[in-house]
PDB file of C-alpha atoms in Angstrom:
ATOM      1  CA  UNK A   1       9.302 -36.039   2.351  1.00  0.00           C
ATOM      2  CA  UNK A   2       7.227 -32.489   0.782  1.00  0.00           C
ATOM      3  CA  UNK A   3       7.681 -31.221  -2.472  1.00  0.00           C
ATOM      4  CA  UNK A   4      10.134 -28.313  -3.014  1.00  0.00           C
ATOM      5  CA  UNK A   5       7.782 -25.090  -4.273  1.00  0.00           C
ATOM      6  CA  UNK A   6       7.908 -25.685  -8.265  1.00  0.00           C
ATOM      7  CA  UNK A   7       7.132 -21.638  -8.618  1.00  0.00           C
ATOM      8  CA  UNK A   8       8.718 -18.270  -8.385  1.00  0.00           C
ATOM      9  CA  UNK A   9       7.251 -16.782  -5.256  1.00  0.00           C
ATOM     10  CA  UNK A  10       8.026 -13.133  -5.840  1.00  0.00           C
ATOM     11  CA  UNK A  11       6.302 -13.417  -9.448  1.00  0.00           C
ATOM     12  CA  UNK A  12       3.502 -15.604  -8.225  1.00  0.00           C
ATOM     13  CA  UNK A  13       2.512 -12.531  -5.029  1.00  0.00           C
ATOM     14  CA  UNK A  14       3.234  -9.940  -7.583  1.00  0.00           C
ATOM     15  CA  UNK A  15       0.199 -11.682 -10.152  1.00  0.00           C
ATOM     16  CA  UNK A  16      -1.715 -11.880  -6.680  1.00  0.00           C
ATOM     17  CA  UNK A  17      -1.333  -8.068  -6.285  1.00  0.00           C
ATOM     18  CA  UNK A  18      -2.249  -7.730  -9.695  1.00  0.00           C
ATOM     19  CA  UNK A  19      -5.520  -9.592  -9.747  1.00  0.00           C
ATOM     20  CA  UNK A  20      -6.893  -8.328  -6.567  1.00  0.00           C
ATOM     21  CA  UNK A  21      -6.152  -4.428  -7.403  1.00  0.00           C
ATOM     22  CA  UNK A  22      -7.695  -4.877 -11.057  1.00  0.00           C
ATOM     23  CA  UNK A  23     -10.750  -6.921  -9.233  1.00  0.00           C
ATOM     24  CA  UNK A  24     -11.041  -6.226  -6.106  1.00  0.00           C
ATOM     25  CA  UNK A  25     -11.380  -8.654  -3.214  1.00  0.00           C
ATOM     26  CA  UNK A  26     -14.815 -10.124  -3.486  1.00  0.00           C
ATOM     27  CA  UNK A  27     -14.829 -10.476  -7.167  1.00  0.00           C
ATOM     28  CA  UNK A  28     -11.318 -12.271  -7.136  1.00  0.00           C
ATOM     29  CA  UNK A  29     -11.368 -16.042  -7.197  1.00  0.00           C
ATOM     30  CA  UNK A  30      -9.357 -18.500  -6.530  1.00  0.00           C
ATOM     31  CA  UNK A  31      -9.003 -19.465  -9.763  1.00  0.00           C
ATOM     32  CA  UNK A  32      -8.444 -16.171 -10.978  1.00  0.00           C
ATOM     33  CA  UNK A  33      -5.712 -15.888  -8.291  1.00  0.00           C
ATOM     34  CA  UNK A  34      -3.742 -19.024  -9.380  1.00  0.00           C
ATOM     35  CA  UNK A  35      -4.441 -18.180 -12.716  1.00  0.00           C
ATOM     36  CA  UNK A  36      -2.776 -14.712 -12.452  1.00  0.00           C
ATOM     37  CA  UNK A  37      -0.144 -15.906 -10.202  1.00  0.00           C
ATOM     38  CA  UNK A  38       1.034 -18.632 -12.607  1.00  0.00           C
ATOM     39  CA  UNK A  39       0.103 -21.615 -10.051  1.00  0.00           C
ATOM     40  CA  UNK A  40      -2.330 -24.335  -9.659  1.00  0.00           C
ATOM     41  CA  UNK A  41      -5.090 -24.314  -6.786  1.00  0.00           C
ATOM     42  CA  UNK A  42      -3.154 -26.762  -4.633  1.00  0.00           C
ATOM     43  CA  UNK A  43      -0.101 -24.789  -4.573  1.00  0.00           C
ATOM     44  CA  UNK A  44      -1.934 -21.562  -4.256  1.00  0.00           C
ATOM     45  CA  UNK A  45      -3.783 -23.276  -0.692  1.00  0.00           C
ATOM     46  CA  UNK A  46      -0.126 -25.039   0.263  1.00  0.00           C
ATOM     47  CA  UNK A  47       1.884 -21.843  -0.336  1.00  0.00           C
ATOM     48  CA  UNK A  48      -0.469 -19.099   1.069  1.00  0.00           C
ATOM     49  CA  UNK A  49      -3.181 -20.687   2.938  1.00  0.00           C
ATOM     50  CA  UNK A  50      -6.967 -19.669   1.964  1.00  0.00           C
ATOM     51  CA  UNK A  51      -7.759 -16.407  -0.264  1.00  0.00           C
ATOM     52  CA  UNK A  52      -8.183 -13.788   2.766  1.00  0.00           C
ATOM     53  CA  UNK A  53      -4.522 -14.938   4.024  1.00  0.00           C
ATOM     54  CA  UNK A  54      -3.266 -14.452   0.144  1.00  0.00           C
ATOM     55  CA  UNK A  55      -4.559 -11.032   0.797  1.00  0.00           C
ATOM     56  CA  UNK A  56      -2.723 -10.165   3.404  1.00  0.00           C
ATOM     57  CA  UNK A  57       0.761 -11.154   2.011  1.00  0.00           C
ATOM     58  CA  UNK A  58      -0.645  -9.227  -1.601  1.00  0.00           C
ATOM     59  CA  UNK A  59      -1.075  -6.067   0.662  1.00  0.00           C
ATOM     60  CA  UNK A  60       1.816  -6.584   2.336  1.00  0.00           C
ATOM     61  CA  UNK A  61       3.777  -6.983  -0.811  1.00  0.00           C
ATOM     62  CA  UNK A  62       1.551  -3.922  -1.939  1.00  0.00           C
ATOM     63  CA  UNK A  63       2.725  -1.760   0.790  1.00  0.00           C
ATOM     64  CA  UNK A  64       6.510  -2.551   0.390  1.00  0.00           C
ATOM     65  CA  UNK A  65       6.618  -1.656  -3.191  1.00  0.00           C
ATOM     66  CA  UNK A  66       4.345   1.451  -2.765  1.00  0.00           C
ATOM     67  CA  UNK A  67       4.258   3.447   0.006  1.00  0.00           C
ATOM     68  CA  UNK A  68       7.244   1.963   2.150  1.00  0.00           C
ATOM     69  CA  UNK A  69       9.317   2.397  -1.372  1.00  0.00           C
ATOM     70  CA  UNK A  70       8.499   5.828  -1.392  1.00  0.00           C
ATOM     71  CA  UNK A  71       9.376   6.804   2.202  1.00  0.00           C
ATOM     72  CA  UNK A  72      12.143   5.087   2.568  1.00  0.00           C
ATOM     73  CA  UNK A  73      13.484   7.132  -1.204  1.00  0.00           C
ATOM     74  CA  UNK A  74      12.376  10.861  -0.412  1.00  0.00           C
ATOM     75  CA  UNK A  75      13.518  10.356   3.480  1.00  0.00           C
ATOM     76  CA  UNK A  76      16.783   9.036   2.592  1.00  0.00           C
ATOM     77  CA  UNK A  77      17.356  12.466   0.625  1.00  0.00           C
ATOM     78  CA  UNK A  78      17.379  14.447   4.369  1.00  0.00           C
ATOM     79  CA  UNK A  79      15.148  17.256   3.195  1.00  0.00           C
ATOM     80  CA  UNK A  80      11.747  16.435   5.558  1.00  0.00           C
ATOM     81  CA  UNK A  81       9.750  19.526   3.955  1.00  0.00           C
ATOM     82  CA  UNK A  82      10.377  18.578   0.154  1.00  0.00           C
ATOM     83  CA  UNK A  83       9.791  14.529   1.210  1.00  0.00           C
ATOM     84  CA  UNK A  84       6.079  15.613   1.971  1.00  0.00           C
ATOM     85  CA  UNK A  85       5.996  17.885  -0.993  1.00  0.00           C
ATOM     86  CA  UNK A  86       7.331  14.970  -3.289  1.00  0.00           C
ATOM     87  CA  UNK A  87       5.081  12.460  -1.729  1.00  0.00           C
ATOM     88  CA  UNK A  88       1.903  14.179  -2.758  1.00  0.00           C
ATOM     89  CA  UNK A  89       3.288  15.624  -5.844  1.00  0.00           C
ATOM     90  CA  UNK A  90       3.785  11.848  -6.974  1.00  0.00           C
ATOM     91  CA  UNK A  91       0.846  10.649  -5.360  1.00  0.00           C
ATOM     92  CA  UNK A  92      -1.231  13.430  -7.513  1.00  0.00           C
ATOM     93  CA  UNK A  93       0.972  12.359 -10.504  1.00  0.00           C
ATOM     94  CA  UNK A  94       0.127   8.813 -10.679  1.00  0.00           C
ATOM     95  CA  UNK A  95      -3.700   9.337  -9.886  1.00  0.00           C
ATOM     96  CA  UNK A  96      -3.731  11.673 -12.751  1.00  0.00           C
ATOM     97  CA  UNK A  97      -1.970   8.841 -14.852  1.00  0.00           C
ATOM     98  CA  UNK A  98      -4.040   6.086 -13.702  1.00  0.00           C
ATOM     99  CA  UNK A  99      -6.448   5.487 -16.902  1.00  0.00           C
ATOM    100  CA  UNK A 100      -7.397   2.274 -15.817  1.00  0.00           C
ATOM    101  CA  UNK A 101      -8.360   3.705 -12.957  1.00  0.00           C
ATOM    102  CA  UNK A 102      -7.434   1.046 -10.353  1.00  0.00           C
ATOM    103  CA  UNK A 103      -6.613   3.658  -7.449  1.00  0.00           C
ATOM    104  CA  UNK A 104      -4.550   2.571  -4.544  1.00  0.00           C
ATOM    105  CA  UNK A 105      -4.686  -0.792  -3.204  1.00  0.00           C
ATOM    106  CA  UNK A 106      -4.592   0.230   0.096  1.00  0.00           C
ATOM    107  CA  UNK A 107      -7.594   2.673  -0.149  1.00  0.00           C
ATOM    108  CA  UNK A 108      -9.738   0.632  -2.184  1.00  0.00           C
ATOM    109  CA  UNK A 109      -9.087  -2.136   0.624  1.00  0.00           C
ATOM    110  CA  UNK A 110      -9.760   0.155   3.421  1.00  0.00           C
ATOM    111  CA  UNK A 111     -13.178   1.130   1.588  1.00  0.00           C
ATOM    112  CA  UNK A 112     -14.696  -2.393   0.328  1.00  0.00           C
ATOM    113  CA  UNK A 113     -13.106  -4.926   2.780  1.00  0.00           C
ATOM    114  CA  UNK A 114     -12.324  -3.570   5.900  1.00  0.00           C
ATOM    115  CA  UNK A 115     -15.856  -2.313   6.937  1.00  0.00           C
ATOM    116  CA  UNK A 116     -16.484  -6.376   7.068  1.00  0.00           C
ATOM    117  CA  UNK A 117     -13.386  -7.999   8.179  1.00  0.00           C
ATOM    118  CA  UNK A 118     -11.738  -6.017  11.127  1.00  0.00           C
ATOM    119  CA  UNK A 119      -8.320  -7.901  10.941  1.00  0.00           C
ATOM    120  CA  UNK A 120      -7.932  -6.761   7.551  1.00  0.00           C
ATOM    121  CA  UNK A 121      -8.484  -3.371   8.405  1.00  0.00           C
ATOM    122  CA  UNK A 122      -6.315  -3.226  11.662  1.00  0.00           C
ATOM    123  CA  UNK A 123      -3.726  -4.419   8.844  1.00  0.00           C
ATOM    124  CA  UNK A 124      -4.731  -1.473   6.645  1.00  0.00           C
ATOM    125  CA  UNK A 125      -4.860   1.102   9.173  1.00  0.00           C
ATOM    126  CA  UNK A 126      -1.548  -0.117  10.152  1.00  0.00           C
ATOM    127  CA  UNK A 127       0.041   0.590   7.049  1.00  0.00           C
ATOM    128  CA  UNK A 128      -1.893   4.052   6.743  1.00  0.00           C
ATOM    129  CA  UNK A 129      -0.567   4.845   9.884  1.00  0.00           C
ATOM    130  CA  UNK A 130       3.257   4.053   8.345  1.00  0.00           C
ATOM    131  CA  UNK A 131       2.082   7.092   6.136  1.00  0.00           C
ATOM    132  CA  UNK A 132       1.071   8.928   9.014  1.00  0.00           C
ATOM    133  CA  UNK A 133       4.241   8.496  10.954  1.00  0.00           C
ATOM    134  CA  UNK A 134       6.418   9.653   7.670  1.00  0.00           C
ATOM    135  CA  UNK A 135       4.538  12.586   7.372  1.00  0.00           C
ATOM    136  CA  UNK A 136       5.089  13.147  11.492  1.00  0.00           C
ATOM    137  CA  UNK A 137       8.545  12.597  11.412  1.00  0.00           C
ATOM    138  CA  UNK A 138       9.141  14.915   8.265  1.00  0.00           C
ATOM    139  CA  UNK A 139       7.100  17.626   9.725  1.00  0.00           C
ATOM    140  CA  UNK A 140       9.243  17.083  13.262  1.00  0.00           C
ATOM    141  CA  UNK A 141      12.715  17.365  11.203  1.00  0.00           C
ATOM    142  CA  UNK A 142      11.317  20.283   8.963  1.00  0.00           C
ATOM    143  CA  UNK A 143      10.663  22.023  12.180  1.00  0.00           C
ATOM    144  CA  UNK A 144      14.217  21.110  13.346  1.00  0.00           C
ATOM    145  CA  UNK A 145      15.449  22.629  10.452  1.00  0.00           C
ATOM    146  CA  UNK A 146      13.310  25.827  10.544  1.00  0.00           C
ATOM    147  CA  UNK A 147      11.878  24.686   7.289  1.00  0.00           C
ATOM    148  CA  UNK A 148       8.030  25.359   8.972  1.00  0.00           C
ATOM    149  CA  UNK A 149       6.955  27.331  11.821  1.00  0.00           C
ATOM    150  CA  UNK A 150       7.686  26.096  14.952  1.00  0.00           C
ATOM    151  CA  UNK A 151       4.333  26.287  16.400  1.00  0.00           C
ATOM    152  CA  UNK A 152       3.057  23.493  13.872  1.00  0.00           C
ATOM    153  CA  UNK A 153       1.384  20.661  15.508  1.00  0.00           C
ATOM    154  CA  UNK A 154       2.906  17.335  14.069  1.00  0.00           C
ATOM    155  CA  UNK A 155       0.460  15.380  15.086  1.00  0.00           C
ATOM    156  CA  UNK A 156      -2.326  17.658  13.635  1.00  0.00           C
ATOM    157  CA  UNK A 157      -0.713  18.418  10.808  1.00  0.00           C
ATOM    158  CA  UNK A 158       0.642  14.679   9.802  1.00  0.00           C
ATOM    159  CA  UNK A 159      -2.960  13.312   9.916  1.00  0.00           C
ATOM    160  CA  UNK A 160      -4.151  16.662   7.925  1.00  0.00           C
ATOM    161  CA  UNK A 161      -1.514  15.307   5.067  1.00  0.00           C
ATOM    162  CA  UNK A 162      -2.906  11.590   5.346  1.00  0.00           C
ATOM    163  CA  UNK A 163      -6.284  12.785   5.262  1.00  0.00           C
ATOM    164  CA  UNK A 164      -5.583  14.921   2.263  1.00  0.00           C
ATOM    165  CA  UNK A 165      -3.706  11.791   0.496  1.00  0.00           C
ATOM    166  CA  UNK A 166      -6.832   8.960   1.123  1.00  0.00           C
ATOM    167  CA  UNK A 167      -8.693  11.988  -0.580  1.00  0.00           C
ATOM    168  CA  UNK A 168      -6.901  11.999  -3.502  1.00  0.00           C
ATOM    169  CA  UNK A 169      -7.073   8.361  -3.868  1.00  0.00           C
ATOM    170  CA  UNK A 170     -10.364   8.081  -3.299  1.00  0.00           C
TER     171      UNK A 170
END
């Protein structure tokens, strides 16, 4: 019979997010991860697989707590034009207050890891597509409410907003 997990999985994955975010993927060792996660190396491998698999899980956790949470909160208000404005304003504010210059874990990974790892590149592209889809939904909803001109191309404008967002975070 296998042993039960003897650690808080939520706390452990948050430790992995913090470690990858502070050090980057390449500079983060399994020892660093285990230390930040509060678990032993064997537990890390047993629970999460290798460093790469853990990185993918950390990206998921980061997306859940940052972009996905922000999108859900802003869409719940039912004010699509305001949602876009608030999303971008919060990113600007977060960037300006980032004294440690950690940036965005997804953008950092897109620049540092994705060019060398196609699978991780696909994972990151999926998260960025979620943000683009939020912009697109918001634009279409704003058009329906006559908050923006009817001739605005939602796909093109959503791509533009994503580009602006990425530029800010880089």
